[in-house]
Coordinates of C-alpha atoms and ligand atoms in Angstrom, one line a residue:
M1 CA 0.4 0.3 0.7
A2 CA 2.5 2.7 1.4
E3 CA 5.3 1.5 -1.7
D4 CA 2.9 2.9 -4.5
G5 CA 1.7 5.8 -3.2
G6 CA 0.1 6.0 -7.0
F7 CA 0.7 8.6 -9.8
G8 CA -1.0 11.6 -9.8
V9 CA -1.6 14.7 -12.8
Y10 CA -1.8 18.1 -10.6
V11 CA -3.8 20.8 -12.8
H12 CA -3.5 24.9 -11.8
W13 CA -5.5 27.0 -12.7
P14 CA -3.6 29.9 -10.8
F15 CA -7.1 33.0 -11.2
C16 CA -9.3 34.1 -8.3
A17 CA -12.1 36.8 -8.4
A18 CA -10.1 38.5 -5.6
K19 CA -7.1 37.4 -3.7
C20 CA -8.5 36.8 -0.1
P21 CA -6.4 38.0 2.7
Y22 CA -5.4 35.2 4.4
C23 CA -4.2 33.1 1.0
D24 CA -0.9 32.4 0.1
F25 CA -1.5 30.8 -2.7
N26 CA 0.0 31.0 -6.2
S27 CA -3.1 32.8 -7.2
H28 CA -3.2 36.1 -9.3
V29 CA -6.5 38.6 -10.3
R30 CA -6.9 39.4 -13.6
H31 CA -9.0 42.2 -14.9
Q32 CA -9.1 41.6 -18.3
P33 CA -11.2 37.9 -19.4
V34 CA -8.5 35.6 -18.9
D35 CA -7.4 33.5 -22.3
Q36 CA -8.8 29.8 -21.8
P37 CA -8.0 29.0 -25.4
R38 CA -4.7 29.5 -24.6
F39 CA -3.3 28.6 -21.1
A40 CA -5.5 25.0 -22.3
A41 CA -2.8 24.7 -25.4
A42 CA -0.4 25.6 -23.4
F43 CA -1.2 23.1 -20.2
N44 CA -1.4 20.6 -23.2
L45 CA 2.3 21.7 -24.3
E46 CA 3.1 21.4 -21.0
M47 CA 1.9 17.6 -20.1
A48 CA 4.0 16.5 -23.2
S49 CA 6.9 17.5 -21.8
M50 CA 5.9 16.3 -18.9
R51 CA 5.1 12.9 -20.5
Q52 CA 8.7 12.4 -22.2
R53 CA 10.0 12.3 -18.9
T54 CA 7.3 10.1 -16.8
G55 CA 7.2 7.3 -20.3
P56 CA 4.3 6.1 -20.2
R57 CA 2.7 5.5 -17.1
T58 CA -1.2 4.8 -15.8
V59 CA -2.7 7.6 -14.1
T60 CA -3.9 7.1 -10.9
S61 CA -5.7 10.8 -9.7
I62 CA -6.5 13.8 -11.4
F63 CA -7.1 17.1 -9.8
L64 CA -7.2 20.4 -10.8
G65 CA -7.1 23.1 -8.4
G66 CA -5.6 27.3 -7.6
G67 CA -6.3 29.9 -7.8
T68 CA -9.6 29.3 -8.0
P69 CA -10.9 26.2 -11.2
S70 CA -14.1 26.9 -11.0
L71 CA -13.7 30.3 -12.6
M72 CA -12.1 27.9 -15.9
E73 CA -14.8 27.3 -19.1
P74 CA -16.4 23.9 -18.9
G75 CA -14.7 23.5 -22.3
T76 CA -11.4 24.8 -20.8
V77 CA -11.7 21.5 -18.2
G78 CA -12.8 19.1 -21.1
A79 CA -9.6 20.2 -23.1
V80 CA -6.7 19.6 -19.6
L81 CA -8.7 16.2 -18.7
D82 CA -8.1 15.1 -23.2
A83 CA -4.7 16.1 -22.8
V84 CA -4.3 14.5 -19.7
A85 CA -5.4 11.1 -21.2
K86 CA -3.2 11.5 -24.8
H87 CA -0.4 12.2 -23.0
W88 CA -1.1 8.3 -20.3
T89 CA -3.1 5.9 -20.0
V90 CA -6.3 6.9 -17.8
P91 CA -8.6 3.9 -16.0
R92 CA -12.3 4.3 -16.5
D93 CA -12.6 4.7 -12.8
I94 CA -9.9 7.6 -12.0
E95 CA -10.8 9.9 -9.6
V96 CA -11.0 13.5 -10.7
T97 CA -11.3 16.2 -8.7
L98 CA -11.8 20.3 -9.7
E99 CA -11.6 22.5 -6.4
A100 CA -14.6 24.6 -6.6
N101 CA -16.0 28.2 -5.6
P102 CA -19.1 28.6 -4.2
S103 CA -20.4 31.2 -6.1
S104 CA -23.9 31.4 -7.9
V105 CA -22.1 31.7 -11.1
E106 CA -19.8 29.2 -10.7
A107 CA -22.5 26.4 -9.3
E108 CA -24.1 26.8 -12.9
R109 CA -21.0 25.4 -14.6
F110 CA -21.5 22.3 -12.3
R111 CA -23.4 20.4 -15.4
G112 CA -20.8 21.0 -17.8
Y113 CA -17.6 19.5 -15.3
R114 CA -19.6 16.6 -14.4
A115 CA -20.6 15.9 -17.9
A116 CA -16.1 17.1 -18.9
G117 CA -15.2 13.8 -16.6
V118 CA -15.1 15.6 -13.1
N119 CA -16.9 13.5 -10.5
R120 CA -15.7 14.7 -7.9
V121 CA -15.5 18.4 -6.6
S122 CA -14.1 20.4 -3.7
L123 CA -16.0 23.2 -2.0
G124 CA -14.2 26.1 -0.4
V125 CA -17.9 26.7 2.3
Q126 CA -15.0 27.9 5.1
A127 CA -17.3 29.0 6.7
L128 CA -20.8 28.5 8.1
N129 CA -21.6 32.6 9.5
D130 CA -21.8 35.5 7.2
P131 CA -20.1 37.8 9.5
D132 CA -16.8 35.3 9.4
L133 CA -18.0 34.5 5.1
R134 CA -16.7 38.8 5.9
F135 CA -13.8 38.3 7.6
L136 CA -12.3 36.3 5.3
G137 CA -13.1 38.4 2.4
R138 CA -15.0 35.4 0.7
L139 CA -17.4 36.8 -1.9
H140 CA -19.7 34.5 -1.5
N141 CA -22.9 33.9 1.6
V142 CA -24.0 31.2 3.6
E143 CA -27.1 30.8 1.5
E144 CA -25.3 30.7 -1.8
A145 CA -22.2 28.1 -0.2
L146 CA -25.9 25.9 0.8
T147 CA -27.3 26.3 -3.0
A148 CA -23.7 25.6 -3.6
I149 CA -23.3 22.0 -1.7
R150 CA -27.4 21.4 -2.8
L151 CA -25.9 21.6 -6.9
A152 CA -22.7 19.7 -6.3
R153 CA -24.4 16.9 -4.2
E154 CA -26.6 16.5 -7.6
T155 CA -24.4 16.8 -9.7
F156 CA -21.2 14.7 -8.9
P157 CA -20.6 11.4 -7.0
R158 CA -18.5 12.7 -4.8
L159 CA -18.4 15.6 -3.0
S160 CA -15.8 17.7 -0.1
F161 CA -15.6 21.3 1.0
D162 CA -13.4 22.6 3.6
L163 CA -13.9 25.0 6.1
I164 CA -11.7 27.2 8.3
Y165 CA -11.7 27.4 12.1
A166 CA -9.6 29.0 15.1
R167 CA -10.6 32.3 13.4
P168 CA -10.2 35.5 16.0
G169 CA -12.5 35.0 19.0
Q170 CA -14.5 31.6 17.3
T171 CA -15.4 29.7 20.7
P172 CA -14.8 26.2 21.3
E173 CA -19.0 26.1 21.7
A174 CA -20.0 28.1 18.3
W175 CA -17.3 25.7 15.8
E176 CA -18.9 22.3 17.2
T177 CA -22.3 23.6 16.3
E178 CA -20.4 25.3 13.1
L179 CA -18.9 21.7 12.5
N180 CA -21.9 19.6 13.7
E181 CA -24.0 21.6 10.9
A182 CA -21.2 20.9 8.3
I183 CA -21.7 18.1 8.9
D184 CA -25.1 18.0 8.4
H185 CA -24.7 18.7 4.8
A186 CA -21.6 17.0 4.1
V187 CA -21.0 13.3 1.8
D188 CA -17.8 11.9 2.3
H189 CA -15.6 14.2 3.2
L190 CA -14.1 17.4 4.7
S191 CA -10.9 19.4 5.2
L192 CA -11.0 21.6 8.7
Y193 CA -7.5 23.7 8.6
Q194 CA -6.9 26.1 11.6
L195 CA -6.6 29.6 10.1
T196 CA -2.3 30.3 9.9
I197 CA -1.2 33.7 9.0
E198 CA 1.5 33.4 6.4
E199 CA 3.8 35.7 5.9
G200 CA 2.7 38.4 2.8
T201 CA -0.9 38.0 2.8
R202 CA -3.4 41.4 4.7
F203 CA -3.6 39.3 7.4
H204 CA -0.2 39.5 8.6
A205 CA 0.3 42.6 8.3
L206 CA -3.2 42.9 10.4
H207 CA -1.6 40.5 13.1
A208 CA 1.5 42.6 13.2
A209 CA -0.8 45.9 14.0
G210 CA -2.4 43.9 16.5
K211 CA -5.8 44.4 14.2
I212 CA -6.5 40.7 14.2
V213 CA -6.3 38.5 17.6
M214 CA -5.9 35.1 16.9
P215 CA -6.6 32.3 19.8
D216 CA -3.1 31.1 21.5
L217 CA -1.8 27.3 21.6
D218 CA -3.9 26.3 23.7
L219 CA -7.6 27.3 22.0
A220 CA -6.0 26.3 18.9
A221 CA -5.5 22.9 20.6
E222 CA -8.0 22.3 21.8
L223 CA -10.9 23.1 19.0
Y224 CA -8.1 20.5 17.4
E225 CA -9.0 18.0 19.5
L226 CA -12.7 18.7 19.3
T227 CA -12.6 18.6 16.1
Q228 CA -11.5 15.1 16.0
E229 CA -14.2 14.1 18.4
V230 CA -17.0 15.3 16.9
T231 CA -16.0 14.3 12.7
A232 CA -15.2 10.8 13.8
A233 CA -18.6 10.3 16.3
R234 CA -20.4 11.5 12.9
G235 CA -18.4 9.0 10.6
L236 CA -15.7 11.4 9.1
P237 CA -13.1 10.4 11.2
A238 CA -9.5 12.3 10.8
Y239 CA -7.4 10.2 8.1
E240 CA -5.2 12.8 7.6
I241 CA -3.8 16.2 9.9
S242 CA -6.9 18.4 8.8
N243 CA -8.4 16.1 6.6
H244 CA -11.9 13.7 7.4
A245 CA -14.0 11.5 5.1
R246 CA -16.1 8.2 5.7
P247 CA -13.9 4.8 5.3
G248 CA -13.2 4.3 1.8
A249 CA -13.8 7.9 1.0
E250 CA -10.8 9.8 1.5
S251 CA -8.9 11.3 -1.2
R252 CA -6.9 9.4 -3.6
H253 CA -5.2 12.5 -5.3
N254 CA -4.0 13.7 -2.2
L255 CA -3.2 10.4 -0.5
T256 CA -0.8 10.2 -3.5
Y257 CA 1.0 13.2 -1.3
W258 CA 1.2 12.4 2.2
R259 CA 2.4 8.4 1.1
Y260 CA 5.2 9.7 -1.3
G261 CA 3.7 9.0 -3.9
E262 CA 4.9 10.7 -7.1
Y263 CA 3.4 13.6 -9.6
V264 CA 3.4 15.5 -11.8
G265 CA 2.7 19.5 -11.5
V266 CA 1.3 21.6 -14.5
G267 CA 0.8 25.2 -14.8
P268 CA 2.3 27.9 -13.5
G269 CA 3.8 27.7 -9.5
A270 CA 2.9 24.2 -9.8
H271 CA 5.1 21.4 -8.2
G272 CA 5.9 17.4 -9.1
R273 CA 8.2 14.7 -7.2
F274 CA 8.3 11.7 -9.3
I275 CA 11.3 9.0 -10.5
E276 CA 13.0 9.8 -14.0
H277 CA 15.8 7.5 -14.4
G278 CA 15.7 5.5 -11.5
R279 CA 15.8 8.8 -8.9
R280 CA 12.9 11.2 -7.0
I281 CA 13.4 14.7 -8.9
V282 CA 11.4 17.5 -7.7
T283 CA 9.9 20.4 -10.6
V284 CA 8.5 24.0 -10.3
A285 CA 7.4 25.7 -12.2
E286 CA 7.2 29.5 -13.0
K287 CA 4.4 31.8 -10.7
V288 CA 3.8 34.4 -12.6
P289 CA 0.9 33.0 -15.4
E290 CA 1.5 35.3 -18.3
T291 CA 5.6 34.1 -17.9
W292 CA 4.8 31.0 -17.5
L293 CA 2.7 30.8 -20.9
N294 CA 5.6 32.5 -23.2
L295 CA 7.9 30.3 -21.6
V296 CA 5.7 27.4 -22.5
E297 CA 4.8 28.8 -26.2
A298 CA 8.4 29.1 -26.1
R299 CA 10.3 25.7 -25.9
G300 CA 7.6 23.4 -24.0
H301 CA 7.6 23.8 -20.1
G302 CA 7.6 26.6 -17.5
V303 CA 9.8 24.3 -15.4
V304 CA 12.2 26.8 -13.5
D305 CA 13.6 24.6 -10.7
G306 CA 13.8 21.4 -9.5
E307 CA 16.6 19.1 -8.3
V308 CA 16.4 15.5 -7.6
L309 CA 17.1 14.1 -4.2
N310 CA 19.1 12.6 -2.6
R311 CA 18.4 9.4 -0.1
T312 CA 18.2 11.4 3.2
E313 CA 16.2 14.1 1.6
E314 CA 13.8 11.6 0.3
A315 CA 13.4 10.1 4.0
D316 CA 13.4 13.2 4.9
E317 CA 10.1 14.1 3.0
F318 CA 8.2 10.7 2.9
L319 CA 8.9 11.0 6.6
L320 CA 7.0 14.8 6.9
M321 CA 4.1 13.9 4.5
G322 CA 3.9 10.1 6.1
L323 CA 3.6 11.3 9.6
R324 CA 0.1 13.6 8.6
L325 CA -1.7 10.6 8.2
V326 CA -3.3 8.1 10.6
E327 CA -2.3 5.1 9.1
G328 CA 1.1 7.0 9.7
I329 CA 4.4 5.3 7.9
D330 CA 5.9 2.1 6.9
L331 CA 9.3 1.7 9.0
D332 CA 10.4 -0.7 6.8
R333 CA 10.4 2.2 3.9
Y334 CA 11.8 4.8 5.8
E335 CA 14.4 2.5 6.0
R336 CA 15.5 1.6 2.6
L337 CA 15.1 5.1 1.7
S338 CA 17.3 6.4 4.2
G339 CA 19.8 3.2 3.9
S340 CA 19.7 3.3 8.0
G341 CA 16.3 3.2 10.3
L342 CA 14.9 5.6 12.8
S343 CA 17.1 5.5 15.7
P344 CA 14.9 4.0 18.6
E345 CA 16.3 5.9 21.0
R346 CA 14.4 9.3 20.0
M347 CA 11.8 7.0 19.2
S348 CA 11.3 5.9 22.9
I349 CA 11.9 9.4 24.2
L350 CA 8.8 10.6 21.8
Q351 CA 6.5 8.0 23.0
Q352 CA 7.3 8.3 25.9
E353 CA 6.1 11.9 25.8
G354 CA 3.0 10.1 24.4
L355 CA 3.2 12.0 20.5
I356 CA 4.6 8.6 19.0
A357 CA 3.5 5.6 18.8
P358 CA 3.5 2.7 17.2
V359 CA 1.3 0.6 15.5
G360 CA 1.6 -3.6 14.6
N361 CA 5.4 -4.7 14.4
S362 CA 6.1 -2.1 10.8
R363 CA 4.4 1.4 10.6
L364 CA 4.3 4.2 13.6
R365 CA 1.8 6.8 13.4
A366 CA 1.5 10.0 15.3
T367 CA -0.9 10.7 18.2
P368 CA -3.4 13.5 18.2
A369 CA -1.0 15.4 20.3
G370 CA 1.9 14.8 17.9
M371 CA 0.4 15.9 15.1
V372 CA -0.5 19.4 16.8
V373 CA 2.9 19.6 16.6
L374 CA 4.1 17.7 14.0
N375 CA 7.0 19.8 12.5
A376 CA 9.0 19.5 15.6
V377 CA 8.0 15.7 16.0
V378 CA 9.5 15.2 12.5
A379 CA 12.2 16.8 13.1
D380 CA 12.7 15.6 16.2
L381 CA 13.0 12.1 14.4
A382 CA 15.1 13.0 11.5
R383 CA 17.7 14.0 13.1
Ligands
SF4_401 S1 -10.3 31.7 -3.1 FE1 -8.8 30.3 -2.7 S2 -6.5 30.5 -4.2 FE2 -8.0 32.2 -4.5 S3 -7.4 33.6 -3.3 FE3 -9.1 33.0 -1.9 S4 -8.1 31.4 -0.9 FE4 -6.3 32.2 -2.2

């Protein structure tokens, strides 16, 4: 299971209608219409270049992320999916996810996306109360979000939506009520992220100026534990730090990242990690959409950075990604990647501190307490 994490294709649509104040993703606002056929042709060209590097492969998932991919016309989405099928083998039952915003305009395109081959939608709902949606800079309100959820349920076999919690002033009681309401509307998957203040965002400046007061670490930990309890009790347990699913409905695409599988990244700012000539390589594409477009048109790809990972780097990444999962990591695979096992002394100390736990004889996972401080746990283990 863990050895073959799959082979995913990620396509990045880098445009949004407005920039959310907490967002540090590669997203850009353009006031002129985007030339979608030109971008679709560039995606196809970049995939051809990637196909030369990966060789023939069977794709296990496709993910259209962003940015706001639901600003793409259904015809653009269809062209992207056709291009994937032109370059690699795409099985009939493949998971094809599209991230969508729940505005009414975008919800009108759902049928077109379904006809193009999308079978799973991930909706950026973010909050189920209007004041918090306004605070988060979102362009939709609760009524629109609920309408989009209903339409998505009618249109797609699978549906996830995102919520952001640990917002300023949010009490555990308020979050519990909102989370239960969200689960009432959920189908098979929820992504529940704590609000974080990222450098370079508008929230970062407001936070630095004291205008946003974030929950302290104890409250954030309490909200995290509450989230685990409520989702587990309602049949959507966590399978990763921030992701919850009915058993069997986990995002196959995201599992590819966390199980340290391979993926090709296409589009502005996209990252890829796949095996080339027997070594795991990293690709990083130019972030600015128009610059990326010019690069692809001139030379077939927009990759501007990349490296071949050495064994230590691979093993560290495997640890960092795999310990996010409730299933944890396969210790033998870690040993094969790194050339040596994890230190028994360090594992023993972290286990005594209640931060990690063995799973049978061959696996290791982070405990819920360990998940809250995962970066520190990984840094300690990987030393
Ligand atoms: S819609 Fe998503 S990608 Fe776009 S600015 Fe908001 S959070 Fe960022």
